[in-house]
mmCIF file of C-alpha atoms in Angstrom:
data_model
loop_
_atom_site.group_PDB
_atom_site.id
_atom_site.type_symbol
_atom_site.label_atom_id
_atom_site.label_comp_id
_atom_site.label_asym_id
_atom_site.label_seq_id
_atom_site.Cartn_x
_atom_site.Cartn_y
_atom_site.Cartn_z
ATOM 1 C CA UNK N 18 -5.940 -2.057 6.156
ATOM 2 C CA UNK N 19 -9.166 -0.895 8.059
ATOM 3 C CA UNK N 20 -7.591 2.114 9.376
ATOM 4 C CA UNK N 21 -7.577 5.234 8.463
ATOM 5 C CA UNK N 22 -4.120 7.232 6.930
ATOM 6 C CA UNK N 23 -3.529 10.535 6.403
ATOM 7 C CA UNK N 24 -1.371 12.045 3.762
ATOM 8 C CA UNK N 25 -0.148 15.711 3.188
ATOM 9 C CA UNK N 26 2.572 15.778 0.652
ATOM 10 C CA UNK N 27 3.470 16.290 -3.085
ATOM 11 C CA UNK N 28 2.259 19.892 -4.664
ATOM 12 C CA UNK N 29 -0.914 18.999 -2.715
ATOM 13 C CA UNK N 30 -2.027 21.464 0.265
ATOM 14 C CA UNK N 31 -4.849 19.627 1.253
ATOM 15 C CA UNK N 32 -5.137 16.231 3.862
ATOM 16 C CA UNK N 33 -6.604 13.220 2.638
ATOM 17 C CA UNK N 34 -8.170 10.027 4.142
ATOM 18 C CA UNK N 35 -7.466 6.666 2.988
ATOM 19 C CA UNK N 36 -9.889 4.525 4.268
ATOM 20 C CA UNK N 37 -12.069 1.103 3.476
ATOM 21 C CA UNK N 38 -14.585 1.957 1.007
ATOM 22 C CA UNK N 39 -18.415 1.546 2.899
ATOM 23 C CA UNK N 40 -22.062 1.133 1.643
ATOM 24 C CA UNK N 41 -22.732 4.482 1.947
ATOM 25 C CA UNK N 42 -19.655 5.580 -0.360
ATOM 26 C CA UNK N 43 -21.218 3.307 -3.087
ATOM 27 C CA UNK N 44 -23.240 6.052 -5.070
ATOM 28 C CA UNK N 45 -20.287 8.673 -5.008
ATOM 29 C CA UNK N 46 -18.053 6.156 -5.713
ATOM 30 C CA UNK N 47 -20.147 4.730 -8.934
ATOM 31 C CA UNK N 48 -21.132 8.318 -10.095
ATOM 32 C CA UNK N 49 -17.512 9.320 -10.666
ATOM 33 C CA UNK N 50 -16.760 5.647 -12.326
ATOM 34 C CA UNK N 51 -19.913 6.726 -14.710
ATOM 35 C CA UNK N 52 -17.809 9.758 -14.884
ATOM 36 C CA UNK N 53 -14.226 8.663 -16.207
ATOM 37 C CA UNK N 54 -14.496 5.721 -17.675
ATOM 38 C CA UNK N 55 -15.907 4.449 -21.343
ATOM 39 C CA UNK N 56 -16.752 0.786 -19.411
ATOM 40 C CA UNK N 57 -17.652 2.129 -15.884
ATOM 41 C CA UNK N 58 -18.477 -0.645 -13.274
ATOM 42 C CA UNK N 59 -22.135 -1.532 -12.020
ATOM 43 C CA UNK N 60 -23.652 -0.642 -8.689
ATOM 44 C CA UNK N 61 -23.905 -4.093 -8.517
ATOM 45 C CA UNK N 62 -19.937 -4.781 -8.740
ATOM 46 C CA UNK N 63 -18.772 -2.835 -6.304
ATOM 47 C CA UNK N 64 -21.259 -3.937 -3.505
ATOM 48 C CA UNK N 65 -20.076 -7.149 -4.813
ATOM 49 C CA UNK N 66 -16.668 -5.839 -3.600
ATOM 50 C CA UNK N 67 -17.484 -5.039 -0.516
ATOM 51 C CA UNK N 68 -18.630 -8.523 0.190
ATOM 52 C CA UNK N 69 -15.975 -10.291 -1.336
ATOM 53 C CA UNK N 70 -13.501 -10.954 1.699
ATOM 54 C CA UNK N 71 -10.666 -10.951 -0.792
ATOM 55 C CA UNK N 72 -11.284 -7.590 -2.314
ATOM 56 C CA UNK N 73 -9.623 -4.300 -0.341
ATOM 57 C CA UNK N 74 -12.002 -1.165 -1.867
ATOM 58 C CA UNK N 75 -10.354 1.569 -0.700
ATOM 59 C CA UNK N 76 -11.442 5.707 -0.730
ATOM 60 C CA UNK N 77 -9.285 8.628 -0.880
ATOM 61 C CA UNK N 78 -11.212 11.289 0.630
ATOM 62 C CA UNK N 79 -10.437 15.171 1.399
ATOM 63 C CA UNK N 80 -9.821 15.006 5.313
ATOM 64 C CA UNK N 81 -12.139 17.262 5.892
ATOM 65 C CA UNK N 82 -14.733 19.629 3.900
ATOM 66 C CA UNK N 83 -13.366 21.606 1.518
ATOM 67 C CA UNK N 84 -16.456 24.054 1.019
ATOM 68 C CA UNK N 85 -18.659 25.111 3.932
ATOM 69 C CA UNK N 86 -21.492 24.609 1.930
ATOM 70 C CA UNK N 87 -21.005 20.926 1.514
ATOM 71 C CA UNK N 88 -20.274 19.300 5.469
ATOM 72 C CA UNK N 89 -19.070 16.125 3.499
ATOM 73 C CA UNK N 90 -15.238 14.956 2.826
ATOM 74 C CA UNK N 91 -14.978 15.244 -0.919
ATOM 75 C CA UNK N 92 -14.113 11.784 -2.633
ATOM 76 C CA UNK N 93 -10.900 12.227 -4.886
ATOM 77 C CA UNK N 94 -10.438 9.063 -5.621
ATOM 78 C CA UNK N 95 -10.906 5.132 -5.249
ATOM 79 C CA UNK N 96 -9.014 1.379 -5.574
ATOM 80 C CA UNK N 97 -9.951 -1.972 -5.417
ATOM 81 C CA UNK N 98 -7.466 -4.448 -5.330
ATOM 82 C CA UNK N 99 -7.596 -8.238 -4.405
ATOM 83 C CA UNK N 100 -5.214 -9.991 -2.518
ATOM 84 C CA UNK N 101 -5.333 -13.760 -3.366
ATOM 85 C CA UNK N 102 -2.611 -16.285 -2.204
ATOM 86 C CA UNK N 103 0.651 -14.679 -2.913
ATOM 87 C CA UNK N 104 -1.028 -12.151 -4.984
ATOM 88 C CA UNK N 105 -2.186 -8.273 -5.323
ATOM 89 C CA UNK N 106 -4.145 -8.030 -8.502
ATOM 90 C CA UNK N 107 -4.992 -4.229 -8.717
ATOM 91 C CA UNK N 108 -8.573 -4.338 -10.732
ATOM 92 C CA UNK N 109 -9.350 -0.175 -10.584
ATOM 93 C CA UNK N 110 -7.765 3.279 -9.710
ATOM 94 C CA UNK N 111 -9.486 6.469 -10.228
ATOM 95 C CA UNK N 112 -8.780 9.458 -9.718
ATOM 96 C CA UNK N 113 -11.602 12.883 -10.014
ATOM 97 C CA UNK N 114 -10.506 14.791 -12.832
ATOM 98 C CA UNK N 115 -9.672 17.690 -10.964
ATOM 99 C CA UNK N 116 -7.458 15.996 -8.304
ATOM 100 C CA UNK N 117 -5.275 14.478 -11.257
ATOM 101 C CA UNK N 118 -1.456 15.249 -11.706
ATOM 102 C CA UNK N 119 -1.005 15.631 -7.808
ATOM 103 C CA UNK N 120 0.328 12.214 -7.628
ATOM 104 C CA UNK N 121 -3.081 11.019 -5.919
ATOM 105 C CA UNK N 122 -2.937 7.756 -7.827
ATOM 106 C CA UNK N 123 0.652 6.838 -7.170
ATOM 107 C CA UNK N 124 -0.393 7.676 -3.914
ATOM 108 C CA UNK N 125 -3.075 4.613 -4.449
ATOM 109 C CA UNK N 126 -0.968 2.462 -5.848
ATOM 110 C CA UNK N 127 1.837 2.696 -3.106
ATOM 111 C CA UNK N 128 -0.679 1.839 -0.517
ATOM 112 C CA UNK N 129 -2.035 -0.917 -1.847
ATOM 113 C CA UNK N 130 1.395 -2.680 -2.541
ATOM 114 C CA UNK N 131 2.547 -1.391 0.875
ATOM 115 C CA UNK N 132 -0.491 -3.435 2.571
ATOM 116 C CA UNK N 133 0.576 -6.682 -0.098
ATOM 117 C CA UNK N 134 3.899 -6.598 0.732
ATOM 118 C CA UNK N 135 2.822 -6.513 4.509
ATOM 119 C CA UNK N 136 0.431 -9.575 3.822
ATOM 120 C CA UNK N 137 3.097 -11.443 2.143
ATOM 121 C CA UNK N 138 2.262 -10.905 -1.672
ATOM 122 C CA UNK N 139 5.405 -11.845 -3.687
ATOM 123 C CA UNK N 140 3.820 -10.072 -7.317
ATOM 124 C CA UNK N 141 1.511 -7.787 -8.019
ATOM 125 C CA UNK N 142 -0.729 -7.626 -11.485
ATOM 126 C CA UNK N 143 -2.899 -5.275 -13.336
ATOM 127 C CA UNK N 144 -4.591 -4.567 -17.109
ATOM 128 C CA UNK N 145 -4.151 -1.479 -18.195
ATOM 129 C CA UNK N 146 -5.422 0.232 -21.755
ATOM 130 C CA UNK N 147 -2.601 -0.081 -24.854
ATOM 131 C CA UNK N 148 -3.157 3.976 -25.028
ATOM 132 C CA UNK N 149 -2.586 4.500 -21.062
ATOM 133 C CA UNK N 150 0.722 5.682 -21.315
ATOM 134 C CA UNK N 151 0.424 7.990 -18.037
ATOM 135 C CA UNK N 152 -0.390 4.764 -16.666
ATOM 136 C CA UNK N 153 1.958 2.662 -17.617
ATOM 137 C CA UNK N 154 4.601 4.807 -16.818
ATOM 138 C CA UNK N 155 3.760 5.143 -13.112
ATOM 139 C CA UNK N 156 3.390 1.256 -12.672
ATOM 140 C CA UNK N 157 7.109 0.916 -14.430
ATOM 141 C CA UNK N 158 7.835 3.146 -11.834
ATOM 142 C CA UNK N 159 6.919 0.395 -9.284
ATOM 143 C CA UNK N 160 8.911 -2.232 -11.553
ATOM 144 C CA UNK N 161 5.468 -3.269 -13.603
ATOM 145 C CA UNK N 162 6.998 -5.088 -16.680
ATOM 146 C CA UNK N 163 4.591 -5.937 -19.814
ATOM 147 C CA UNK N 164 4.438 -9.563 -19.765
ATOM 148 C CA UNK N 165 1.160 -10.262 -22.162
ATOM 149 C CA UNK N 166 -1.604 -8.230 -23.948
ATOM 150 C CA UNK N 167 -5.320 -9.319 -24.481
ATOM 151 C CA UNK N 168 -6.293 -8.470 -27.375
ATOM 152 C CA UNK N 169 -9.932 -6.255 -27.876
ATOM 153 C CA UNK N 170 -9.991 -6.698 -24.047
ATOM 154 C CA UNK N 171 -12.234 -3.321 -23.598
ATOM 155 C CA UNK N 172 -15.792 -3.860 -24.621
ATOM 156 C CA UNK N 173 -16.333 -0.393 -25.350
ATOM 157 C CA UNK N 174 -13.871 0.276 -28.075
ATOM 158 C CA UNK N 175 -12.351 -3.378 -28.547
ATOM 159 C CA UNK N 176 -8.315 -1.655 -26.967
ATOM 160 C CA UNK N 177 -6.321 -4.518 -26.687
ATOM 161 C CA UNK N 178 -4.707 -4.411 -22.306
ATOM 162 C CA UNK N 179 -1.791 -4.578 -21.673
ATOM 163 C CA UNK N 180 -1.220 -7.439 -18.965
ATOM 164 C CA UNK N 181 1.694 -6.456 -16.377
ATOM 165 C CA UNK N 182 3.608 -7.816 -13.753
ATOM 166 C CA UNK N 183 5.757 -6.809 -10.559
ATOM 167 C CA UNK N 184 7.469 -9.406 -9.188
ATOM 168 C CA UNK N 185 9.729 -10.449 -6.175
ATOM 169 C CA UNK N 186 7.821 -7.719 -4.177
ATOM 170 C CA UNK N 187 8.631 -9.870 -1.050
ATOM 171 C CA UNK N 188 12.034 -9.008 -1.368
ATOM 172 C CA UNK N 189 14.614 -6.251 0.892
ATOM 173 C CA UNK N 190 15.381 -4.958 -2.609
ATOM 174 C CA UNK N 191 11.612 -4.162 -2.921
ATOM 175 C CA UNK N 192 10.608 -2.843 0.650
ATOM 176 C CA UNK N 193 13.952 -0.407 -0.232
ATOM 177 C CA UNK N 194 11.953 0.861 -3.127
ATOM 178 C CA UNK N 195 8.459 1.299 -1.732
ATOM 179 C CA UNK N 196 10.321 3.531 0.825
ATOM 180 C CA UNK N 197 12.319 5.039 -1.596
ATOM 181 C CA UNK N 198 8.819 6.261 -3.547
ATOM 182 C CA UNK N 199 7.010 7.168 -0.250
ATOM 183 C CA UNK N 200 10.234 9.559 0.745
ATOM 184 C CA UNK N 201 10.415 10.619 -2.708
ATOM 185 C CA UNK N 202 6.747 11.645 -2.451
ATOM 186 C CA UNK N 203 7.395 13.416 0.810
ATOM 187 C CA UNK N 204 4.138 11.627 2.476
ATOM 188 C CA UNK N 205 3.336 11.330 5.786
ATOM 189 C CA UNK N 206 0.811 9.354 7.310
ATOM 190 C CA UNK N 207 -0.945 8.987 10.500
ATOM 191 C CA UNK N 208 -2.560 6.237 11.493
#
C-alpha cells in the first residue's frame, strides 16, 4: 500500500491523501496522539512502526494546503495496522478533532481491510475502550463481533477493552461488503 489514494466523498469538500506514514510525519503524528488520547503512544513506538516490516502506518492528509499561510498538507488523521500471517490486527485510528463525524475514520478502516483482504487476511482484530460506543458501532458495521474483554486493559483509567473480531474476510460475501461500504460512502480514489 505505498501509493498514494485520493478520496473526495461523504459531506466532505475537501481531497485527502492516504499515504505511508514517513519520519518526517513522526512529530505531527505524535503531537495529535498527545492530543486525543488519555494513553498516547511514545515517539519511540511509532518509529518503532516504521521499522517493523509488518506494521502498515498510514496518514490521511488534506491533499493540498488548506490555508495559504501554512504551504503544508494538514494531517487529519492516522492508522497503524499489522498484517501478520492471515491476520490484520488494527492497533490505532485517529482522527483530529475537527475532521471527526465526516466519516474520515471509516474511511481508515475500509482501507486498511481493503489492503488485508488484498494480502490474503482471512480476520481482522482490534481493542477498543468498553465506553467507545461510536467505535464500536462503526467496526459492527464491518461485521466486528465482541468475542472477549480484558479487563483494566487501559493504564490510564484501568477501562476494561473490548476484544473484537471480523472473520471470513477472505470470502465473495466479504469483498461484496467492502464494496458495498466504499459505494455507500460515495469515495473515489485515484491512485
Amino acid at each position: 500500500m505505498g501509493v498514494e489514494r485520493r478520496l473526495v466523498g461523504r459531506a466532505v469538500d475537501t481531497s485527502f491523501t492516504l499515504r505511508p506514514m514517513q519520519a518526517a510525519d513522526v512529530p505531527a503524528v505524535l503531537d495529535l496522539d498527545q492530543a486525543v488520547k488519555p494513553s498516547p503512544w511514545t515517539e519511540a513506538g511509532f518509529v518503532d512502526e516504521l521499522a517493523n516490516e509488518l506494521s502498515f502506518p498510514m496518514v490521511l492528509t488534506t491533499a493540498v494546503s488548506p490555508s495559504p499561510a501554512n504551504p503544508e498538507p494538514e494531517l487529519c488523521g492516522y492508522i497503524v495496522y499489522w498484517l501478520v500471517a492471515d491476520e490484520l490486527t488494527v492497533n490505532t485510528i485517529v482522527i483530529a478533532p475537527e475532521w471527526r463525524g465526516r466519516g474520515l475514520g471509516e474511511y481508515l478502516l475500509l482501507a486498511a481491510l481493503q489492503h488485508g483482504r488484498g494480502q490474503g487476511i482471512t480476520l481482522a482484530s482490534l481493542e477498543v475502550r468498553a465506553s467507545n460506543h461510536v467505535a464500536q458501532n462503526l467496526y459492527r458495521k464491518y461485521e466486528f463481533k465482541t468475542v472477549g474483554r480484558r479487563p483494566r486493559y487501559y493504564r490510564d483509567n484501568r477501562e476494561d477493552a473490548l476484544l473484537m473480531l471480523a472473520e471470513q474476510i477472505d470470502t465473495p460475501a466479504y469483498g461484496h461488503l467492502l464494496q458495498e461500504r466504499q459505494q455507500a460512502f460515495h469515495l473515489t480514489t485515484e491512485q
